[in-house]
C-alpha atoms as a printed R data frame, in Angstrom:
   type eleno elety resid chain resno       x       y       z
1  ATOM     1    CA   MET     A     1  -5.185 -22.607  27.449
2  ATOM     2    CA   ASN     A     2  -4.752 -19.595  29.382
3  ATOM     3    CA   ASN     A     3  -1.403 -18.969  28.009
4  ATOM     4    CA   ASN     A     4  -2.728 -19.470  24.314
5  ATOM     5    CA   ARG     A     5  -5.040 -16.060  25.114
6  ATOM     6    CA   GLY     A     6  -2.320 -14.473  26.720
7  ATOM     7    CA   GLN     A     7  -0.120 -14.710  23.114
8  ATOM     8    CA   TRP     A     8  -3.476 -13.701  21.116
9  ATOM     9    CA   GLU     A     9  -3.670 -10.550  23.031
10 ATOM    10    CA   GLU     A    10   0.050  -9.860  23.134
11 ATOM    11    CA   MET     A    11  -0.467 -10.189  18.582
12 ATOM    12    CA   MET     A    12  -3.611  -7.771  18.761
13 ATOM    13    CA   MET     A    13  -2.162  -5.260  20.053
14 ATOM    14    CA   PHE     A    14   0.043  -4.965  17.332
15 ATOM    15    CA   PHE     A    15  -2.673  -4.666  15.445
16 ATOM    16    CA   LYS     A    16  -4.752  -2.680  17.089
17 ATOM    17    CA   LYS     A    17  -7.186  -0.132  15.039
18 ATOM    18    CA   ASP     A    18  -5.191   3.352  14.686
19 ATOM    19    CA   GLU     A    19  -7.842   6.162  15.327
20 ATOM    20    CA   ASN     A    20  -6.184   8.956  13.492
21 ATOM    21    CA   MET     A    21  -6.387   7.554   9.926
22 ATOM    22    CA   ASN     A    22  -7.797   8.630   7.679
23 ATOM    23    CA   LYS     A    23  -9.917   6.314   5.321
24 ATOM    24    CA   ASN     A    24 -10.185   8.412   2.146
25 ATOM    25    CA   SER     A    25  -6.070   9.205   2.345
26 ATOM    26    CA   VAL     A    26  -5.779   5.575   2.389
27 ATOM    27    CA   ASN     A    27  -8.470   4.019  -0.565
28 ATOM    28    CA   THR     A    28  -7.282   6.857  -2.497
29 ATOM    29    CA   ALA     A    29  -3.051   5.281  -1.881
30 ATOM    30    CA   PHE     A    30  -5.173   2.154  -2.450
31 ATOM    31    CA   GLN     A    31  -6.416   3.336  -6.245
32 ATOM    32    CA   SER     A    32  -3.108   5.083  -6.938
33 ATOM    33    CA   THR     A    33  -1.245   1.649  -6.043
34 ATOM    34    CA   PHE     A    34  -3.681  -0.506  -7.892
35 ATOM    35    CA   ILE     A    35  -3.641   1.713 -11.523
36 ATOM    36    CA   PHE     A    36   0.152   1.463 -10.998
37 ATOM    37    CA   TRP     A    37   1.027  -1.731 -10.480
38 ATOM    38    CA   GLY     A    38  -1.501  -2.992 -13.088
39 ATOM    39    CA   VAL     A    39  -0.275  -0.593 -16.182
40 ATOM    40    CA   THR     A    40   2.935  -0.817 -15.208
41 ATOM    41    CA   LEU     A    41   2.784  -4.853 -14.968
42 ATOM    42    CA   LEU     A    42   0.841  -4.387 -18.625
43 ATOM    43    CA   ILE     A    43   3.583  -1.850 -20.662
44 ATOM    44    CA   ASN     A    44   5.631  -4.600 -19.285
45 ATOM    45    CA   ALA     A    45   4.168  -7.188 -20.422
46 ATOM    46    CA   LEU     A    46   3.149  -5.609 -23.932
47 ATOM    47    CA   PHE     A    47   7.111  -4.149 -23.872
48 ATOM    48    CA   GLU     A    48   7.769  -8.750 -22.961
49 ATOM    49    CA   MET     A    49   6.057  -9.669 -26.465
50 ATOM    50    CA   ALA     A    50   7.083  -6.717 -28.766
51 ATOM    51    CA   ASN     A    51  10.695  -7.247 -28.005
52 ATOM    52    CA   ASN     A    52  10.845 -10.634 -25.443
53 ATOM    53    CA   LYS     A    53  12.835  -9.150 -22.931
54 ATOM    54    CA   PRO     A    54  10.977  -7.359 -19.572
55 ATOM    55    CA   LEU     A    55  10.849  -3.611 -19.950
56 ATOM    56    CA   ILE     A    56  11.765  -4.128 -15.864
57 ATOM    57    CA   SER     A    57  12.968  -7.248 -14.841
58 ATOM    58    CA   SER     A    58  12.490  -6.842 -11.387
59 ATOM    59    CA   SER     A    59   9.358  -7.514  -9.760
60 ATOM    60    CA   PHE     A    60  11.050  -5.874  -6.453
61 ATOM    61    CA   VAL     A    61  11.655  -3.160  -8.417
62 ATOM    62    CA   ILE     A    62   7.469  -2.979  -9.406
63 ATOM    63    CA   LEU     A    63   6.594  -3.850  -5.725
64 ATOM    64    CA   ILE     A    64   8.795  -1.011  -4.184
65 ATOM    65    CA   VAL     A    65   7.929   1.313  -6.404
66 ATOM    66    CA   GLY     A    66   4.610   0.826  -5.730
67 ATOM    67    CA   LEU     A    67   4.734   0.766  -1.774
68 ATOM    68    CA   ILE     A    68   6.187   4.014  -2.208
69 ATOM    69    CA   ILE     A    69   3.325   5.480  -4.709
70 ATOM    70    CA   PHE     A    70   1.459   4.085  -1.317
71 ATOM    71    CA   TYR     A    71   2.785   6.081   1.245
72 ATOM    72    CA   SER     A    72   3.919   9.321  -0.368
73 ATOM    73    CA   THR     A    73  -0.027   9.057  -1.845
74 ATOM    74    CA   GLU     A    74  -1.414   8.641   1.564
75 ATOM    75    CA   GLN     A    75   1.046  11.512   2.950
76 ATOM    76    CA   ILE     A    76  -0.160  13.717   0.185
77 ATOM    77    CA   ALA     A    77  -4.316  13.235   0.690
78 ATOM    78    CA   ASN     A    78  -4.108  13.830   4.399
79 ATOM    79    CA   TYR     A    79  -2.059  17.001   3.727
80 ATOM    80    CA   ILE     A    80  -5.106  18.201   1.217
81 ATOM    81    CA   HIS     A    81  -7.735  16.536   3.435
82 ATOM    82    CA   LYS     A    82  -6.199  18.309   6.654
83 ATOM    83    CA   ARG     A    83  -6.225  21.858   4.413
84 ATOM    84    CA   LYS     A    84  -9.719  21.854   3.220
85 ATOM    85    CA   GLU     A    85 -11.204  21.441   7.416
């Protein structure tokens, strides 16, 4: 039982809370990524209905571009928020 507690504590150290995280920047990044994925999937579905072929055939590409948008938006929002202070 004690060994399980040690493993749990090690795992929680990996996921410890970041005190320097700006929640407004993260929320902005979440929203921009969600909008990108929603619009991209909608356009992809409409294009596939019209032409019987998707505009972007790789879901992996959509995922990676969304993650790039998330991290870049977070960095830009952090820069803007720090500049205002």
